[in-house]
Amino acid sequence: NAVLSRFDVLSTETLDVSQDGRQPRNVQLVELQTEKGPLTVVNTHKGLKTKERKSQFSLLHTYLEKRLESHPTPMVLAGDFNEWQFFSKAFKALNELLLQQKVGATFPSHFPVFALDRVWVSDDIKVKACRKLKNAKTRILSDHLPVLVDIELPQND
């Protein structure tokens, strides 16, 4: 996992959401200093097994809820959530905390059928565009299509 930014990094945190006997997983939080004030970017990659993801979603929700209460800044949450089910209830708690954006199918990149990569934003962010990038290069650079999120932050008073 990585967050690349042209903005200065104010702080970083890593939450280990690994489950015993499974591949290590984490939640990466980076607070950036933008021209309009701080922006929190949360990047994550969830596990492959349903029980594993359920626990990871719960840990993520609890962590973000506490973070938003103690440090209310605009927030973008994105990553590979590995949720294959079309009508999953897995995101219910996250959807009560943040606003999920429509991305569409991103996996596999050569012929996307599954919406594994997802994006949420806090309600103080205006999303101008949220879309997958599908072209000859993106189909071969990864097994997932990249997602572009164009946002407008609230004016910092």
Coordinates of N, CA and C in Angstrom, one line a residue:
N1 N 0.8 -1.2 0.0 CA 0.0 0.0 0.0 C 0.9 1.2 0.0
A2 N 0.4 2.2 -0.7 CA 1.2 3.5 -0.7 C 0.2 4.7 -1.0
V3 N 0.5 5.8 -0.5 CA -0.1 7.0 -0.8 C 0.9 8.0 -1.3
L4 N 0.8 8.4 -2.6 CA 1.7 9.3 -3.2 C 1.0 10.7 -3.3
S5 N 1.7 11.8 -2.9 CA 1.0 13.1 -2.9 C 2.1 14.2 -3.2
R6 N 1.6 15.2 -3.8 CA 2.4 16.4 -4.0 C 2.3 17.3 -2.8
F7 N 1.4 17.0 -1.9 CA 1.2 17.8 -0.7 C 2.1 17.3 0.5
D8 N 2.5 18.2 1.4 CA 3.3 17.9 2.5 C 2.5 16.9 3.4
V9 N 3.2 16.0 4.0 CA 2.6 15.0 4.9 C 2.7 15.6 6.3
L10 N 1.5 15.7 7.0 CA 1.5 16.2 8.4 C 1.7 15.1 9.4
S11 N 1.1 13.9 9.1 CA 1.2 12.8 10.0 C 0.8 11.5 9.2
T12 N 1.3 10.4 9.8 CA 0.9 9.1 9.2 C 0.6 8.1 10.4
E13 N -0.3 7.2 10.1 CA -0.6 6.1 11.1 C -0.8 4.9 10.3
T14 N -0.6 3.7 11.0 CA -0.8 2.4 10.4 C -1.6 1.6 11.4
L15 N -2.7 1.0 11.0 CA -3.5 0.2 11.8 C -3.4 -1.2 11.3
D16 N -2.8 -2.2 12.1 CA -2.7 -3.6 11.7 C -4.1 -4.2 11.8
V17 N -4.6 -4.8 10.7 CA -5.9 -5.5 10.8 C -5.7 -6.9 10.3
S18 N -4.5 -7.4 10.4 CA -4.1 -8.8 10.1 C -4.9 -9.8 10.9
Q19 N -5.2 -10.9 10.3 CA -5.9 -12.0 11.0 C -5.0 -13.2 11.1
D20 N -5.1 -13.9 12.2 CA -4.2 -15.1 12.4 C -4.3 -16.1 11.2
G21 N -3.1 -16.5 10.7 CA -3.1 -17.5 9.6 C -3.4 -16.9 8.3
R22 N -3.5 -15.6 8.1 CA -3.8 -15.0 6.8 C -2.7 -14.0 6.5
Q23 N -2.7 -13.6 5.2 CA -1.7 -12.6 4.8 C -1.8 -11.3 5.6
P24 N -0.7 -10.7 5.9 CA -0.8 -9.4 6.7 C -1.5 -8.3 5.9
R25 N -2.3 -7.6 6.7 CA -3.1 -6.5 6.1 C -3.0 -5.3 7.0
N26 N -3.2 -4.1 6.4 CA -3.2 -2.9 7.3 C -4.1 -1.8 6.7
V27 N -4.3 -0.8 7.5 CA -4.9 0.4 7.1 C -3.9 1.5 7.2
Q28 N -3.7 2.3 6.1 CA -2.7 3.3 6.1 C -3.4 4.7 6.1
L29 N -3.1 5.5 7.1 CA -3.8 6.8 7.2 C -2.7 7.9 7.0
V30 N -2.9 8.8 6.1 CA -1.9 9.9 5.9 C -2.7 11.2 5.9
E31 N -2.3 12.1 6.8 CA -2.8 13.5 6.8 C -2.0 14.4 6.0
L32 N -2.6 15.0 5.0 CA -1.9 15.9 4.1 C -2.2 17.4 4.3
Q33 N -1.3 18.3 4.1 CA -1.6 19.7 4.1 C -1.8 20.2 2.7
T34 N -3.1 20.5 2.4 CA -3.4 21.0 1.1 C -3.5 22.6 1.2
E35 N -3.7 23.2 0.0 CA -3.9 24.7 0.1 C -5.2 25.1 0.8
K36 N -6.1 24.2 0.9 CA -7.4 24.5 1.6 C -7.4 23.9 3.0
G37 N -6.3 23.4 3.5 CA -6.3 22.8 4.9 C -6.0 21.3 4.8
P38 N -6.1 20.7 6.0 CA -5.7 19.3 6.1 C -6.7 18.4 5.3
L39 N -6.2 17.3 4.8 CA -7.0 16.2 4.2 C -6.5 14.9 4.7
T40 N -7.4 14.0 5.2 CA -6.9 12.7 5.6 C -7.3 11.7 4.5
V41 N -6.2 11.0 4.1 CA -6.4 9.9 3.1 C -6.1 8.6 3.7
V42 N -7.1 7.7 3.6 CA -7.0 6.3 4.2 C -7.0 5.3 3.0
N43 N -5.9 4.5 3.1 CA -5.7 3.5 2.0 C -5.7 2.1 2.7
T44 N -6.4 1.1 2.1 CA -6.4 -0.2 2.7 C -6.6 -1.3 1.6
H45 N -6.2 -2.5 2.0 CA -6.3 -3.6 1.1 C -6.8 -4.8 2.0
K46 N -8.0 -5.2 1.8 CA -8.7 -6.2 2.7 C -8.4 -7.6 2.2
G47 N -8.6 -8.6 3.2 CA -8.3 -10.0 2.9 C -9.3 -10.6 2.0
L48 N -8.9 -11.9 1.6 CA -9.7 -12.7 0.6 C -10.8 -13.5 1.2
K49 N -10.8 -13.8 2.5 CA -11.8 -14.6 3.1 C -12.9 -13.8 3.7
T50 N -14.2 -14.2 3.6 CA -15.3 -13.4 4.2 C -15.2 -13.1 5.6
K51 N -14.9 -14.1 6.4 CA -14.7 -13.9 7.9 C -13.6 -12.9 8.2
E52 N -12.5 -13.1 7.5 CA -11.3 -12.2 7.6 C -11.8 -10.7 7.4
R53 N -12.4 -10.5 6.2 CA -12.9 -9.2 5.8 C -13.9 -8.6 6.9
K54 N -14.8 -9.4 7.3 CA -15.8 -8.9 8.3 C -15.1 -8.3 9.5
S55 N -14.1 -9.0 10.0 CA -13.3 -8.5 11.2 C -12.6 -7.2 10.8
Q56 N -12.0 -7.2 9.6 CA -11.2 -6.0 9.2 C -12.1 -4.8 8.9
F57 N -13.3 -5.0 8.4 CA -14.3 -3.9 8.2 C -14.7 -3.3 9.6
S58 N -14.9 -4.2 10.6 CA -15.3 -3.8 11.9 C -14.2 -2.9 12.5
L59 N -12.9 -3.4 12.4 CA -11.8 -2.7 13.0 C -11.6 -1.3 12.3
L60 N -11.8 -1.3 10.9 CA -11.7 -0.1 10.2 C -12.7 0.9 10.6
H61 N -14.0 0.5 10.7 CA -15.1 1.4 11.1 C -14.8 2.0 12.4
T62 N -14.5 1.2 13.4 CA -14.2 1.7 14.8 C -13.1 2.7 14.8
Y63 N -12.0 2.4 14.0 CA -10.9 3.3 13.9 C -11.2 4.6 13.3
L64 N -12.0 4.6 12.2 CA -12.3 5.8 11.5 C -13.3 6.6 12.3
E65 N -14.3 6.0 12.9 CA -15.2 6.7 13.7 C -14.5 7.5 14.9
K66 N -13.6 6.8 15.5 CA -12.8 7.5 16.6 C -12.0 8.6 16.0
R67 N -11.4 8.4 14.9 CA -10.5 9.4 14.3 C -11.3 10.6 13.9
L68 N -12.5 10.4 13.3 CA -13.3 11.6 12.9 C -13.8 12.3 14.1
E69 N -14.1 11.7 15.2 CA -14.5 12.4 16.4 C -13.4 13.2 17.0
S70 N -12.2 12.6 17.0 CA -11.1 13.3 17.7 C -10.4 14.3 16.8
H71 N -10.5 14.1 15.5 CA -9.7 14.9 14.6 C -10.5 15.1 13.3
P72 N -11.6 15.9 13.4 CA -12.5 16.1 12.2 C -11.8 16.8 11.1
T73 N -11.3 16.1 10.1 CA -10.8 16.7 8.8 C -11.5 16.0 7.7
P74 N -11.6 16.7 6.5 CA -12.1 16.0 5.3 C -11.3 14.7 5.1
M75 N -12.1 13.6 4.7 CA -11.4 12.3 4.6 C -11.8 11.6 3.4
V76 N -10.9 10.9 2.7 CA -11.1 10.0 1.6 C -10.6 8.7 2.0
L77 N -11.4 7.7 1.9 CA -11.1 6.3 2.1 C -11.2 5.5 0.8
A78 N -10.1 4.8 0.5 CA -10.1 4.1 -0.8 C -9.2 2.9 -0.7
G79 N -9.5 1.9 -1.5 CA -8.6 0.7 -1.6 C -9.3 -0.5 -2.2
D80 N -8.6 -1.6 -2.1 CA -9.1 -2.9 -2.6 C -9.8 -3.6 -1.5
F81 N -11.1 -3.6 -1.5 CA -11.8 -4.2 -0.4 C -12.1 -5.7 -0.6
N82 N -11.8 -6.2 -1.7 CA -11.9 -7.7 -2.0 C -13.3 -8.2 -1.7
E83 N -14.3 -7.4 -1.7 CA -15.7 -7.8 -1.5 C -16.3 -8.2 -2.9
W84 N -16.5 -9.4 -3.1 CA -17.0 -9.9 -4.4 C -18.5 -9.9 -4.6
Q85 N -19.2 -9.9 -3.5 CA -20.7 -10.0 -3.5 C -21.3 -8.7 -4.0
F86 N -22.3 -8.8 -5.0 CA -22.9 -7.6 -5.5 C -23.8 -6.9 -4.5
F87 N -24.5 -7.7 -3.7 CA -25.4 -7.2 -2.7 C -25.0 -7.4 -1.3
S88 N -23.8 -7.1 -1.0 CA -23.2 -7.3 0.3 C -23.6 -6.3 1.3
K89 N -23.8 -6.8 2.6 CA -24.1 -5.9 3.7 C -22.8 -5.5 4.4
A90 N -21.6 -5.9 3.8 CA -20.3 -5.7 4.5 C -20.0 -4.2 4.7
F91 N -20.6 -3.3 3.9 CA -20.3 -1.9 4.0 C -21.3 -1.0 4.7
K92 N -22.2 -1.7 5.4 CA -23.3 -1.0 6.1 C -22.8 0.1 7.0
A93 N -21.9 -0.3 7.9 CA -21.3 0.6 8.9 C -20.5 1.7 8.3
L94 N -19.7 1.4 7.3 CA -18.9 2.4 6.6 C -19.9 3.4 5.9
N95 N -20.9 2.9 5.3 CA -21.9 3.8 4.6 C -22.6 4.7 5.6
E96 N -22.7 4.4 6.8 CA -23.3 5.3 7.8 C -22.4 6.3 8.3
L97 N -21.1 6.1 8.1 CA -20.0 7.0 8.5 C -19.6 8.0 7.4
L98 N -19.4 7.4 6.2 CA -18.9 8.1 5.0 C -19.8 7.9 3.8
L99 N -19.6 8.7 2.8 CA -20.5 8.6 1.6 C -19.7 7.8 0.5
Q100 N -20.3 6.6 0.2 CA -19.7 5.8 -0.8 C -19.9 6.3 -2.2
Q101 N -18.9 6.3 -3.0 CA -18.9 6.8 -4.4 C -19.0 5.6 -5.4
K102 N -19.7 5.9 -6.5 CA -19.9 4.8 -7.5 C -18.6 4.8 -8.3
V103 N -18.0 3.6 -8.4 CA -16.8 3.4 -9.2 C -17.0 2.4 -10.3
G104 N -17.7 1.3 -10.0 CA -17.9 0.3 -11.0 C -16.9 -0.8 -11.0
A105 N -17.0 -1.8 -11.9 CA -16.1 -2.9 -11.9 C -14.7 -2.5 -12.2
T106 N -13.7 -3.1 -11.4 CA -12.3 -2.7 -11.6 C -11.4 -4.0 -11.7
F107 N -12.0 -5.2 -11.6 CA -11.2 -6.4 -11.6 C -11.9 -7.5 -12.3
P108 N -11.2 -8.3 -13.1 CA -9.8 -8.1 -13.5 C -9.7 -7.0 -14.5
S109 N -8.5 -6.4 -14.6 CA -8.3 -5.2 -15.4 C -8.6 -5.4 -16.9
H110 N -8.3 -6.6 -17.4 CA -8.4 -6.9 -18.8 C -9.9 -7.0 -19.2
F111 N -10.7 -7.4 -18.3 CA -12.2 -7.5 -18.5 C -12.9 -7.4 -17.2
P112 N -13.1 -6.2 -16.7 CA -13.6 -5.9 -15.3 C -15.0 -6.4 -15.1
V113 N -15.2 -7.3 -14.1 CA -16.6 -7.7 -13.8 C -16.9 -7.5 -12.3
F114 N -15.9 -7.3 -11.4 CA -16.1 -7.2 -10.0 C -15.7 -5.8 -9.5
A115 N -16.5 -5.2 -8.7 CA -16.2 -3.9 -8.1 C -15.5 -4.1 -6.7
L116 N -14.2 -4.4 -6.8 CA -13.4 -4.7 -5.6 C -12.8 -3.4 -5.0
D117 N -12.6 -2.4 -5.9 CA -12.0 -1.2 -5.4 C -13.1 -0.2 -5.2
R118 N -13.0 0.4 -4.0 CA -14.1 1.3 -3.6 C -13.6 2.6 -3.0
V119 N -14.4 3.6 -3.0 CA -14.1 4.9 -2.5 C -15.2 5.5 -1.6
W120 N -14.9 6.1 -0.5 CA -15.8 6.8 0.4 C -15.2 8.2 0.7
V121 N -16.0 9.2 0.9 CA -15.6 10.5 1.3 C -16.4 11.0 2.5
S122 N -15.9 11.9 3.3 CA -16.7 12.5 4.3 C -17.6 13.5 3.6
D123 N -18.7 13.9 4.4 CA -19.7 14.7 3.7 C -19.3 16.1 3.5
D124 N -18.2 16.6 3.9 CA -17.7 17.9 3.7 C -16.9 18.0 2.4
I125 N -16.7 16.9 1.6 CA -16.0 16.9 0.4 C -17.0 16.8 -0.8
K126 N -16.8 17.6 -1.8 CA -17.6 17.6 -3.0 C -16.8 16.7 -4.0
V127 N -17.4 15.7 -4.5 CA -16.8 14.8 -5.5 C -17.2 15.3 -6.9
K128 N -16.2 15.7 -7.6 CA -16.5 16.2 -9.0 C -16.5 15.1 -10.0
A129 N -15.7 14.0 -9.7 CA -15.6 12.8 -10.6 C -15.0 11.7 -9.8
C130 N -15.5 10.5 -10.0 CA -15.0 9.3 -9.5 C -15.2 8.2 -10.5
R131 N -14.0 7.8 -11.1 CA -14.1 6.8 -12.2 C -12.9 6.0 -12.3
K132 N -13.1 4.8 -12.9 CA -12.0 3.9 -13.2 C -11.3 4.4 -14.5
L133 N -10.0 4.2 -14.5 CA -9.2 4.5 -15.7 C -9.0 3.3 -16.5
K134 N -9.6 3.2 -17.7 CA -9.5 2.0 -18.5 C -8.9 2.3 -19.9
N135 N -7.7 1.9 -20.1 CA -7.1 2.1 -21.4 C -6.1 1.0 -21.6
A136 N -5.3 1.0 -22.7 CA -4.4 -0.1 -23.0 C -3.4 -0.3 -21.9
K137 N -2.8 0.8 -21.4 CA -1.8 0.7 -20.3 C -2.4 0.2 -19.0
T138 N -3.5 0.7 -18.6 CA -4.0 0.3 -17.3 C -4.5 -1.1 -17.3
R139 N -4.8 -1.7 -18.4 CA -5.2 -3.1 -18.5 C -4.0 -4.0 -18.2
I140 N -2.8 -3.5 -18.4 CA -1.6 -4.4 -18.3 C -0.8 -4.1 -17.1
L141 N -0.9 -2.9 -16.5 CA 0.0 -2.5 -15.4 C -0.4 -3.1 -14.1
S142 N -1.6 -3.6 -13.9 CA -2.1 -4.2 -12.7 C -3.3 -5.1 -13.0
D143 N -3.6 -6.0 -12.1 CA -4.8 -6.8 -12.3 C -6.0 -6.1 -11.9
H144 N -5.9 -4.9 -11.3 CA -7.0 -4.0 -11.0 C -6.9 -2.7 -11.8
L145 N -8.0 -2.1 -12.2 CA -8.0 -0.8 -12.9 C -7.8 0.2 -11.8
P146 N -7.0 1.3 -12.1 CA -6.9 2.4 -11.1 C -8.1 3.2 -11.1
V147 N -8.3 3.9 -10.0 CA -9.5 4.8 -9.8 C -9.1 6.2 -9.6
L148 N -9.7 7.1 -10.3 CA -9.4 8.5 -10.2 C -10.6 9.2 -9.4
V149 N -10.2 9.9 -8.4 CA -11.2 10.7 -7.6 C -10.8 12.2 -7.7
D150 N -11.7 13.0 -8.3 CA -11.4 14.4 -8.3 C -12.4 15.1 -7.3
I151 N -11.7 15.7 -6.3 CA -12.5 16.3 -5.2 C -12.3 17.8 -5.1
E152 N -13.3 18.4 -4.4 CA -13.2 19.8 -4.0 C -13.3 19.8 -2.5
L153 N -12.3 20.4 -1.9 CA -12.3 20.5 -0.4 C -13.1 21.7 0.0
P154 N -13.6 21.7 1.3 CA -14.3 22.9 1.8 C -13.2 24.0 2.0
Q155 N -13.6 25.2 1.9 CA -12.7 26.4 2.1 C -12.3 26.4 3.6
N156 N -11.0 26.5 3.9 CA -10.6 26.5 5.3 C -10.7 27.9 5.8
D157 N -11.5 28.1 6.9 CA -11.7 29.4 7.4 C -10.6 29.8 8.4

